[in-house]
Amino acid sequence: MFFPLISALFIYILVNNLVGMVPYSFAPTSHFILAFSISFTIVIGATILGFQRHALKFFSLLVPSGCPLGLLPLLVLIEFISYLARNVSLGLRLAANILSGHMLLNILSGFTYNIISKGFIFFFLGLIPLLFIIAFSGLEIGIAFIQAQVFVVLSASYIKDSLELH
């Protein structure tokens, strides 16, 4: 039922991640505001879906199974904080990974340019970091796919948790 949402989300995040690999552009998902707004939308949507499906029984998601009665208030508080942290962790993971990879490529390419532009002898010395740039570019393409996949798997997991409480 949620396949169109999940697949469109995957393609959207993947394309935005790969846009950052084009020279003189940036990945929109490396901006925290976009990553957080997508993650907040997913988690709030899953919460609304859970309330529509289960009404007040949805709060049983905050009670761990087999919880002793004395620890119930503390564990509910911890589970509630954990539930709220989903928003932050989902967006932060995406934005930080994409941003850090692009910053690494930017720093390494500036370093390589400075070496190569120093003279003829340094040109050949600058080919070594250039090989690292090529390798890291391939790694960044892989990370773009992995981050889109991780975001979508966690989103699907959050939706599943709200549909099937335990």
CSV table of C-alpha atoms in Angstrom, one decimal:
chain,number,residue,atom,x,y,z
A,1,MET,CA,0.0,0.0,0.0
A,2,PHE,CA,2.9,2.4,0.7
A,3,PHE,CA,5.1,1.3,-2.1
A,4,PRO,CA,4.5,4.5,-4.2
A,5,LEU,CA,5.4,6.7,-1.3
A,6,ILE,CA,8.5,4.7,-0.4
A,7,SER,CA,9.7,4.4,-4.0
A,8,ALA,CA,9.1,8.0,-4.7
A,9,LEU,CA,11.0,8.9,-1.5
A,10,PHE,CA,13.9,6.7,-2.6
A,11,ILE,CA,14.2,8.3,-6.0
A,12,TYR,CA,13.8,11.8,-4.7
A,13,ILE,CA,16.6,11.3,-2.1
A,14,LEU,CA,18.8,9.5,-4.5
A,15,VAL,CA,18.5,12.1,-7.2
A,16,ASN,CA,19.2,14.9,-4.7
A,17,ASN,CA,22.2,13.0,-3.4
A,18,LEU,CA,23.6,12.5,-6.9
A,19,VAL,CA,23.0,16.1,-7.9
A,20,GLY,CA,25.8,17.0,-5.6
A,21,MET,CA,28.3,14.9,-7.6
A,22,VAL,CA,27.9,17.3,-10.6
A,23,PRO,CA,30.7,19.9,-10.5
A,24,TYR,CA,29.8,23.4,-9.2
A,25,SER,CA,26.5,22.2,-7.7
A,26,PHE,CA,25.4,21.0,-4.2
A,27,ALA,CA,23.4,18.2,-2.9
A,28,PRO,CA,20.1,19.5,-1.6
A,29,THR,CA,20.0,16.7,1.0
A,30,SER,CA,23.2,18.0,2.5
A,31,HIS,CA,21.2,20.9,3.9
A,32,PHE,CA,19.8,20.1,7.3
A,33,ILE,CA,16.5,21.9,6.7
A,34,LEU,CA,15.6,19.7,3.8
A,35,ALA,CA,16.6,16.5,5.5
A,36,PHE,CA,14.8,17.4,8.7
A,37,SER,CA,11.7,18.5,6.9
A,38,ILE,CA,11.5,15.2,5.1
A,39,SER,CA,12.1,13.2,8.2
A,40,PHE,CA,9.6,15.2,10.3
A,41,THR,CA,7.0,14.7,7.6
A,42,ILE,CA,7.6,10.9,7.5
A,43,VAL,CA,7.5,10.5,11.3
A,44,ILE,CA,4.5,12.8,11.8
A,45,GLY,CA,2.7,11.1,9.0
A,46,ALA,CA,3.4,7.7,10.6
A,47,THR,CA,2.2,9.0,13.9
A,48,ILE,CA,-1.1,10.3,12.4
A,49,LEU,CA,-1.5,6.9,10.6
A,50,GLY,CA,-1.0,5.1,13.9
A,51,PHE,CA,-3.6,7.3,15.7
A,52,GLN,CA,-6.1,6.8,12.9
A,53,ARG,CA,-5.6,3.0,13.0
A,54,HIS,CA,-5.3,2.4,16.7
A,55,ALA,CA,-6.7,5.5,18.4
A,56,LEU,CA,-5.4,5.8,22.0
A,57,LYS,CA,-4.1,2.2,21.9
A,58,PHE,CA,-1.2,3.8,19.8
A,59,PHE,CA,0.3,4.9,23.1
A,60,SER,CA,1.1,1.2,23.8
A,61,LEU,CA,4.0,1.7,21.5
A,62,LEU,CA,5.7,3.5,24.3
A,63,VAL,CA,5.3,0.6,26.8
A,64,PRO,CA,7.9,-2.1,26.4
A,65,SER,CA,6.6,-5.6,26.6
A,66,GLY,CA,7.2,-7.3,30.0
A,67,CYS,CA,7.8,-4.0,31.7
A,68,PRO,CA,7.6,-4.1,35.6
A,69,LEU,CA,4.9,-1.8,36.9
A,70,GLY,CA,7.4,0.2,39.0
A,71,LEU,CA,9.6,1.0,36.1
A,72,LEU,CA,6.7,1.9,33.8
A,73,PRO,CA,6.9,5.7,34.2
A,74,LEU,CA,10.6,5.8,33.6
A,75,LEU,CA,10.5,3.5,30.6
A,76,VAL,CA,7.6,5.3,29.0
A,77,LEU,CA,9.6,8.6,29.3
A,78,ILE,CA,12.6,6.9,27.8
A,79,GLU,CA,10.5,5.4,24.9
A,80,PHE,CA,8.9,8.8,24.3
A,81,ILE,CA,12.2,10.5,24.0
A,82,SER,CA,13.4,7.7,21.7
A,83,TYR,CA,10.3,8.2,19.6
A,84,LEU,CA,10.9,11.9,19.3
A,85,ALA,CA,14.6,11.3,18.5
A,86,ARG,CA,13.5,9.4,15.4
A,87,ASN,CA,12.9,12.8,13.7
A,88,VAL,CA,16.3,14.1,14.4
A,89,SER,CA,18.3,11.0,13.8
A,90,LEU,CA,16.7,10.2,10.5
A,91,GLY,CA,17.4,13.7,9.1
A,92,LEU,CA,20.8,14.1,10.8
A,93,ARG,CA,22.1,10.8,9.4
A,94,LEU,CA,21.2,11.7,5.8
A,95,ALA,CA,22.5,15.3,5.9
A,96,ALA,CA,25.6,14.7,7.8
A,97,ASN,CA,26.8,11.8,5.6
A,98,ILE,CA,26.1,13.6,2.4
A,99,LEU,CA,27.7,16.9,3.7
A,100,SER,CA,30.8,15.2,5.0
A,101,GLY,CA,31.5,13.3,1.8
A,102,HIS,CA,31.1,16.4,-0.3
A,103,MET,CA,33.3,18.4,2.1
A,104,LEU,CA,36.0,15.8,1.8
A,105,LEU,CA,35.9,15.9,-2.0
A,106,ASN,CA,36.0,19.7,-1.9
A,107,ILE,CA,39.0,19.9,0.4
A,108,LEU,CA,40.9,17.2,-1.5
A,109,SER,CA,40.2,18.8,-4.8
A,110,GLY,CA,41.4,22.2,-3.6
A,111,PHE,CA,44.6,20.6,-2.2
A,112,THR,CA,45.2,18.8,-5.5
A,113,TYR,CA,44.7,22.0,-7.5
A,114,ASN,CA,47.2,23.8,-5.3
A,115,ILE,CA,49.8,21.1,-5.8
A,116,ILE,CA,49.2,20.8,-9.6
A,117,SER,CA,49.3,24.6,-10.2
A,118,LYS,CA,52.8,25.0,-8.5
A,119,GLY,CA,54.8,23.9,-11.5
A,120,PHE,CA,55.7,21.1,-13.9
A,121,ILE,CA,57.4,18.8,-11.3
A,122,PHE,CA,54.5,19.2,-8.9
A,123,PHE,CA,52.1,18.3,-11.7
A,124,PHE,CA,53.1,14.7,-11.5
A,125,LEU,CA,53.1,14.7,-7.7
A,126,GLY,CA,49.5,16.1,-7.8
A,127,LEU,CA,48.3,13.0,-9.8
A,128,ILE,CA,48.5,10.9,-6.6
A,129,PRO,CA,45.8,12.9,-4.8
A,130,LEU,CA,43.8,13.1,-8.1
A,131,LEU,CA,43.6,9.3,-7.9
A,132,PHE,CA,42.2,9.6,-4.4
A,133,ILE,CA,39.6,12.1,-5.7
A,134,ILE,CA,38.5,9.6,-8.3
A,135,ALA,CA,38.2,6.8,-5.7
A,136,PHE,CA,36.3,9.0,-3.3
A,137,SER,CA,34.0,10.1,-6.1
A,138,GLY,CA,33.1,6.4,-6.6
A,139,LEU,CA,32.6,6.0,-2.9
A,140,GLU,CA,30.4,9.1,-2.8
A,141,ILE,CA,28.1,7.6,-5.5
A,142,GLY,CA,27.9,4.4,-3.4
A,143,ILE,CA,27.1,6.5,-0.3
A,144,ALA,CA,24.4,8.3,-2.2
A,145,PHE,CA,22.6,5.0,-2.9
A,146,ILE,CA,23.2,3.7,0.6
A,147,GLN,CA,21.9,6.8,2.3
A,148,ALA,CA,18.8,6.8,0.2
A,149,GLN,CA,18.2,3.1,1.0
A,150,VAL,CA,18.8,3.6,4.7
A,151,PHE,CA,16.4,6.6,4.8
A,152,VAL,CA,13.7,4.6,3.0
A,153,VAL,CA,14.2,1.4,5.1
A,154,LEU,CA,13.9,3.4,8.3
A,155,SER,CA,10.8,5.3,7.0
A,156,ALA,CA,9.2,2.0,6.1
A,157,SER,CA,10.1,0.6,9.5
A,158,TYR,CA,8.5,3.6,11.2
A,159,ILE,CA,5.3,3.2,9.1
A,160,LYS,CA,5.2,-0.5,9.9
A,161,ASP,CA,5.6,0.2,13.6
A,162,SER,CA,2.6,2.6,13.6
A,163,LEU,CA,0.5,0.0,11.7
A,164,GLU,CA,1.5,-3.0,13.8
A,165,LEU,CA,2.1,-1.8,17.3
A,166,HIS,CA,4.1,-4.8,18.7
